[in-house]
Amino acid sequence: MFTYESIQAFPKSELHCHLDGSIRPKTLQDIAKMQQMSIEEDLHEIEAKMRASKTCRNLEEYLVCFDYVLPYLQTAEALTRAAFDVMEQAAQDGVVYLEIRFAPSLSMEKGLTVSQIIKAVATGIAQAETQYEIIGNMLICGMRNTSSVQVKEIFTKALASGETKIVGFDLAGPEADGFSLEFTEPLDLVAKSTKVHLTLHAGECGCTQNIHQAIARGAKRIGHGISLAQDLDSLDHTICIEGCPTSNIQTQAIASYEAYPVRQWLDRGISFCLNTDNRTVSGTTLTNEFYQIAKAHALTETQLRLIARQGIEHAFTSQKIKTEILEKMAQSSLERI
């Protein structure tokens, strides 16, 4: 078995990490006090409200935790602090490349514009890059519980911001069958761009057809994709699944780490990587995701390295950065007990 410490020290990339679901309770408390907003003094109480139950009945119940956090993320200063915090956590977790995703529409209650929100998050990322050996980029999310017109507006303004840290777009929130067909215009907008890519949450709730429709809309990566376990022969092998095991267990998509389809995907040559989804909401780290999956499936060093390598190979970043990180991975060891 691999040691937890060696996995933590191993250079990793993370492609599926939500900003609002990954802020540490102490940081959220600091953000609240910075804005003179009311918040519990007991960090355990804050953590309890930020963390999803291990026995959520479904995805919708899992997402309730975000309602507690979002009121505190309505100023530029709060967003910058939050982004720095998530980058700092990732760096301490051995992550050398991180794509943070967030929905600008959820931080506009006090008048911030899309451009201001993006700039604030980019500032936090840049601050962390000067202090830690980590590179960060951004994925802009449209919310599936809003209209196609609203999502297109967000995407249009994000593209117009000119922020170079934006490398991709996504649709997030509750997953309905056929959702990508309802957002044709904003997805076409991304597909026509030569500077950004598309990743879509799909197949998180057993909707396998959503995965195929997302790929047809231009998605290069699929968030979660857990329902693919039922339809292994139909996936384009150039597509990467952004796996989030702990989150999938909490939302009842799978029963356990042992039930995660690692073996099926490895045997069929399906590209996938491991991610936290939401560090705080799921009470996890990327090291923990690797450790639990390696233990549950008795993975070899070759298999663990393959999963790590697939993450950076499918990152929405330059080939130069990919090559540098792949070299770091090749030079790093993974000790076993």
Coordinates of C-alpha atoms in Angstrom, one line a residue:
M1 CA 0.0 0.0 0.0
F2 CA 1.2 3.5 -0.8
T3 CA 1.9 5.8 2.2
Y4 CA -0.4 8.8 2.6
E5 CA 2.7 11.0 2.9
S6 CA 4.3 9.9 -0.4
I7 CA 1.0 10.5 -2.2
Q8 CA 0.8 14.0 -0.7
A9 CA 4.3 14.8 -1.7
F10 CA 3.8 13.5 -5.3
P11 CA 3.2 16.4 -7.7
K12 CA -0.5 16.2 -8.8
S13 CA -2.9 18.2 -10.9
E14 CA -6.6 18.9 -10.1
L15 CA -9.1 19.8 -12.7
H16 CA -12.4 19.7 -10.8
C17 CA -12.5 21.9 -7.8
H18 CA -15.3 24.3 -6.9
L19 CA -14.3 27.6 -5.3
D20 CA -17.4 28.0 -3.1
G21 CA -17.3 24.4 -1.9
S22 CA -13.6 24.4 -0.9
I23 CA -13.1 27.3 1.4
R24 CA -11.8 26.4 4.9
P25 CA -14.2 27.3 7.7
K26 CA -11.6 29.6 9.4
T27 CA -11.2 31.4 6.1
L28 CA -14.9 31.9 5.7
Q29 CA -15.1 33.2 9.3
D30 CA -12.3 35.7 8.5
I31 CA -14.1 36.7 5.3
A32 CA -17.3 37.3 7.3
K33 CA -15.6 39.4 9.9
M34 CA -13.7 41.4 7.3
Q35 CA -17.1 42.4 5.9
Q36 CA -18.6 42.8 9.4
M37 CA -21.1 40.1 8.7
S38 CA -22.6 37.8 11.3
I39 CA -21.1 34.3 11.5
E40 CA -20.8 31.6 14.2
E41 CA -17.8 31.9 16.5
D42 CA -17.4 28.2 16.9
L43 CA -15.5 26.8 13.9
H44 CA -17.1 23.4 14.4
E45 CA -20.5 24.9 13.9
I46 CA -19.3 26.6 10.7
E47 CA -17.8 23.4 9.5
A48 CA -21.0 21.5 10.2
K49 CA -23.0 23.9 8.0
M50 CA -20.4 23.8 5.2
R51 CA -20.0 20.0 5.1
A52 CA -22.4 17.7 3.4
S53 CA -23.8 14.7 5.3
K54 CA -22.2 11.3 4.6
T55 CA -25.8 10.1 4.0
C56 CA -27.2 12.7 1.6
R57 CA -30.2 11.3 -0.2
N58 CA -29.2 12.8 -3.6
L59 CA -27.2 15.6 -5.4
E60 CA -29.8 18.2 -4.5
E61 CA -29.3 17.6 -0.8
Y62 CA -25.5 17.8 -1.2
L63 CA -25.8 21.2 -2.9
V64 CA -27.7 22.7 0.1
C65 CA -24.3 23.5 1.8
F66 CA -23.5 26.1 -0.8
D67 CA -26.5 28.2 0.3
Y68 CA -24.7 28.9 3.6
V69 CA -21.4 30.0 2.0
L70 CA -22.6 32.2 -0.9
P71 CA -23.8 35.3 1.0
Y72 CA -20.2 35.8 2.1
L73 CA -18.8 35.8 -1.4
Q74 CA -20.3 39.0 -2.7
T75 CA -17.3 41.3 -2.7
A76 CA -14.1 41.4 -4.6
E77 CA -12.1 41.2 -1.4
A78 CA -14.0 38.1 -0.3
L79 CA -13.5 36.3 -3.6
T80 CA -9.8 37.1 -3.7
R81 CA -9.3 35.8 -0.2
A82 CA -11.3 32.6 -1.1
A83 CA -9.3 31.9 -4.2
F84 CA -6.0 32.4 -2.4
D85 CA -7.3 30.0 0.3
V86 CA -8.2 27.2 -2.1
M87 CA -4.9 27.6 -4.0
E88 CA -3.0 27.5 -0.7
Q89 CA -4.8 24.3 0.4
A90 CA -4.1 22.7 -3.0
A91 CA -0.4 23.6 -2.8
Q92 CA -0.1 22.1 0.7
D93 CA -1.8 19.0 -0.8
G94 CA 0.9 18.5 -3.3
V95 CA -1.1 20.0 -6.2
V96 CA 1.1 21.8 -8.7
Y97 CA -1.6 22.7 -11.2
L98 CA -5.2 23.6 -10.3
E99 CA -8.3 24.6 -12.2
I100 CA -10.7 26.4 -10.0
R101 CA -14.3 26.6 -11.2
F102 CA -17.0 29.1 -10.1
A103 CA -20.2 30.7 -11.2
P104 CA -20.0 34.5 -11.5
S105 CA -23.8 34.7 -11.4
L106 CA -23.8 33.5 -7.7
S107 CA -21.6 36.5 -6.5
M108 CA -23.6 39.4 -8.0
E109 CA -26.0 40.1 -5.2
K110 CA -24.2 43.3 -4.1
G111 CA -23.6 44.7 -7.6
L112 CA -20.3 43.1 -8.7
T113 CA -20.0 42.7 -12.5
V114 CA -18.9 39.5 -14.2
S115 CA -15.6 41.2 -15.0
Q116 CA -15.0 42.3 -11.4
I117 CA -15.7 38.9 -10.1
I118 CA -13.3 37.2 -12.5
K119 CA -10.6 39.8 -11.7
A120 CA -11.0 39.2 -8.0
V121 CA -10.6 35.4 -8.3
A122 CA -7.7 35.9 -10.7
T123 CA -6.0 38.2 -8.1
G124 CA -6.3 35.5 -5.4
I125 CA -4.8 32.9 -7.8
A126 CA -1.9 35.2 -8.7
Q127 CA -1.2 36.0 -5.1
A128 CA -0.9 32.2 -4.3
E129 CA 1.3 31.6 -7.3
T130 CA 3.9 34.1 -5.9
Q131 CA 4.0 32.2 -2.6
Y132 CA 3.7 28.6 -3.6
E133 CA 4.9 26.3 -6.3
I134 CA 1.5 26.0 -8.0
I135 CA -0.1 27.2 -11.2
G136 CA -3.8 28.1 -11.2
N137 CA -6.4 28.7 -13.9
M138 CA -10.2 29.3 -14.0
L139 CA -13.2 27.6 -15.3
I140 CA -16.4 29.7 -15.6
C141 CA -19.6 28.0 -14.7
G142 CA -23.1 28.7 -15.9
M143 CA -25.9 27.5 -13.7
R144 CA -28.3 24.9 -15.1
N145 CA -31.1 26.2 -12.9
T146 CA -31.1 29.5 -14.9
S147 CA -32.0 30.2 -18.5
S148 CA -29.9 29.8 -21.6
V149 CA -30.1 33.5 -22.2
Q150 CA -28.6 34.2 -18.7
V151 CA -25.8 31.7 -19.2
K152 CA -24.9 33.1 -22.6
E153 CA -24.7 36.6 -21.1
I154 CA -22.3 35.3 -18.4
F155 CA -20.2 33.5 -20.9
T156 CA -20.1 36.4 -23.3
K157 CA -19.0 38.8 -20.6
A158 CA -16.4 36.4 -19.3
L159 CA -14.9 36.0 -22.8
A160 CA -14.9 39.8 -23.2
S161 CA -13.0 40.3 -20.0
G162 CA -9.8 39.2 -21.7
E163 CA -8.7 37.4 -18.5
T164 CA -6.0 35.0 -19.6
K165 CA -6.5 32.7 -16.6
I166 CA -9.9 31.7 -18.0
V167 CA -9.2 28.4 -19.8
G168 CA -12.6 26.8 -19.9
F169 CA -16.4 26.9 -19.3
D170 CA -18.8 24.5 -17.6
L171 CA -22.5 24.1 -16.7
A172 CA -23.1 23.2 -13.0
G173 CA -26.0 22.6 -10.6
P174 CA -28.8 20.0 -10.5
E175 CA -28.6 17.7 -13.5
A176 CA -31.7 17.0 -15.6
D177 CA -31.9 14.6 -18.5
G178 CA -31.0 16.3 -21.8
F179 CA -29.8 19.5 -20.1
S180 CA -27.2 20.4 -22.8
L181 CA -29.9 20.6 -25.4
E182 CA -31.4 23.5 -23.5
F183 CA -28.1 25.6 -23.5
T184 CA -27.3 25.4 -27.2
E185 CA -26.4 29.1 -27.7
P186 CA -23.9 29.5 -24.8
L187 CA -22.3 26.1 -25.6
D188 CA -21.9 27.1 -29.2
L189 CA -20.3 30.3 -28.1
V190 CA -17.6 28.4 -26.3
A191 CA -17.2 25.9 -29.1
K192 CA -16.4 28.6 -31.6
S193 CA -13.7 30.1 -29.4
T194 CA -10.0 29.1 -30.1
K195 CA -8.8 30.2 -26.7
V196 CA -11.0 28.2 -24.2
H197 CA -12.4 24.7 -23.9
L198 CA -15.5 23.1 -22.6
T199 CA -16.0 20.7 -19.7
L200 CA -19.4 19.7 -18.6
H201 CA -20.9 18.1 -15.5
A202 CA -22.7 15.1 -16.9
G203 CA -23.6 11.6 -15.8
E204 CA -23.4 12.5 -12.2
C205 CA -26.9 11.2 -11.5
G206 CA -27.1 8.2 -13.7
C207 CA -28.0 10.1 -16.9
T208 CA -25.6 8.3 -19.3
Q209 CA -27.1 10.0 -22.4
N210 CA -26.1 13.4 -20.9
I211 CA -22.5 12.3 -21.3
H212 CA -22.9 11.6 -25.0
Q213 CA -24.8 14.8 -25.6
A214 CA -22.2 16.8 -23.7
I215 CA -19.4 15.4 -26.0
A216 CA -21.6 16.2 -29.0
R217 CA -21.8 19.8 -27.8
G218 CA -18.0 19.9 -27.8
A219 CA -17.0 18.9 -24.2
K220 CA -13.4 17.7 -24.0
R221 CA -13.8 16.6 -20.4
I222 CA -16.8 15.3 -18.4
G223 CA -17.3 16.2 -14.7
H224 CA -18.1 13.1 -12.7
G225 CA -19.3 10.8 -15.5
I226 CA -20.1 8.1 -13.0
S227 CA -23.0 6.7 -15.0
L228 CA -20.4 5.7 -17.7
A229 CA -19.9 2.5 -15.7
Q230 CA -23.1 1.3 -17.4
D231 CA -22.0 2.1 -21.0
L232 CA -18.2 1.6 -21.3
D233 CA -17.9 0.8 -25.0
S234 CA -19.4 4.0 -26.3
L235 CA -17.0 6.7 -25.0
D236 CA -14.5 8.5 -27.3
H237 CA -11.2 7.7 -25.7
T238 CA -9.9 11.3 -26.3
I239 CA -12.4 12.5 -23.6
C240 CA -11.3 12.6 -19.9
I241 CA -13.5 11.9 -17.0
E242 CA -13.0 14.2 -14.0
G243 CA -13.6 11.6 -11.3
C244 CA -14.7 12.7 -7.8
P245 CA -15.1 9.5 -5.7
T246 CA -15.9 10.9 -2.2
S247 CA -18.5 13.3 -3.6
N248 CA -20.1 10.5 -5.6
I249 CA -20.4 8.4 -2.4
Q250 CA -22.0 11.3 -0.6
T251 CA -24.6 11.9 -3.3
Q252 CA -25.4 8.1 -3.4
A253 CA -24.2 7.8 -7.0
I254 CA -22.0 5.0 -5.8
A255 CA -22.0 3.0 -2.6
S256 CA -18.3 3.0 -1.7
Y257 CA -14.7 3.5 -2.9
E258 CA -14.7 -0.1 -3.8
A259 CA -17.7 0.4 -6.1
Y260 CA -15.9 3.2 -8.0
P261 CA -15.4 2.0 -11.6
V262 CA -11.6 2.4 -11.6
R263 CA -10.9 -1.1 -12.8
Q264 CA -13.4 -0.9 -15.6
W265 CA -12.0 2.4 -16.8
L266 CA -8.4 1.2 -16.6
D267 CA -9.2 -2.0 -18.4
R268 CA -11.0 -0.2 -21.3
G269 CA -8.4 2.5 -21.6
I270 CA -10.8 5.3 -20.6
S271 CA -8.9 8.4 -19.6
F272 CA -9.8 9.7 -16.1
C273 CA -8.3 11.7 -13.3
L274 CA -9.1 12.1 -9.6
N275 CA -10.4 15.3 -8.0
T276 CA -11.9 16.6 -4.8
D277 CA -15.0 18.3 -6.3
N278 CA -15.4 20.3 -3.1
R279 CA -12.7 20.1 -0.5
T280 CA -14.8 21.4 2.4
V281 CA -18.3 20.2 1.5
S282 CA -16.9 16.7 1.0
G283 CA -14.3 16.9 3.8
T284 CA -11.5 15.6 1.5
T285 CA -8.2 16.4 -0.2
L286 CA -6.7 15.2 -3.4
T287 CA -4.3 13.1 -1.5
N288 CA -7.2 11.4 0.2
E289 CA -8.9 10.7 -3.1
F290 CA -5.7 9.0 -4.4
Y291 CA -5.1 7.2 -1.2
Q292 CA -8.7 5.8 -0.9
I293 CA -8.9 4.7 -4.5
A294 CA -5.4 3.1 -4.4
K295 CA -6.3 1.2 -1.3
A296 CA -9.8 0.1 -2.4
H297 CA -8.5 -1.2 -5.7
A298 CA -5.0 -2.3 -4.8
L299 CA -3.6 -0.1 -7.6
T300 CA 0.0 -0.6 -8.7
E301 CA 2.5 2.3 -8.9
T302 CA 2.1 2.2 -12.7
Q303 CA -1.7 2.6 -12.5
L304 CA -1.5 5.4 -10.0
R305 CA 1.1 7.3 -12.1
L306 CA -1.2 6.8 -15.1
I307 CA -4.1 8.4 -13.4
A308 CA -2.0 11.3 -12.2
R309 CA -0.5 11.7 -15.7
Q310 CA -3.9 11.7 -17.4
G311 CA -4.9 14.6 -15.2
I312 CA -2.2 17.0 -16.4
E313 CA -2.4 15.6 -20.0
H314 CA -6.0 16.7 -20.2
A315 CA -5.6 20.0 -18.4
F316 CA -6.6 23.2 -20.3
T317 CA -3.2 24.7 -20.2
S318 CA -0.1 25.1 -22.4
Q319 CA 2.0 22.2 -23.6
K320 CA 5.0 23.9 -21.9
I321 CA 3.3 23.7 -18.5
K322 CA 2.2 20.1 -19.1
T323 CA 5.7 19.0 -20.1
E324 CA 7.2 20.7 -17.0
I325 CA 4.7 19.0 -14.6
L326 CA 5.0 15.6 -16.4
E327 CA 8.8 15.8 -15.8
K328 CA 8.3 16.6 -12.1
M329 CA 6.0 13.5 -11.9
A330 CA 8.5 11.3 -13.6
Q331 CA 11.2 12.4 -11.2
S332 CA 9.1 11.8 -8.1
S333 CA 8.8 8.6 -6.1
L334 CA 5.7 6.9 -4.6
E335 CA 6.8 4.9 -1.5
R336 CA 4.9 1.9 -0.4
I337 CA 4.5 0.5 3.2

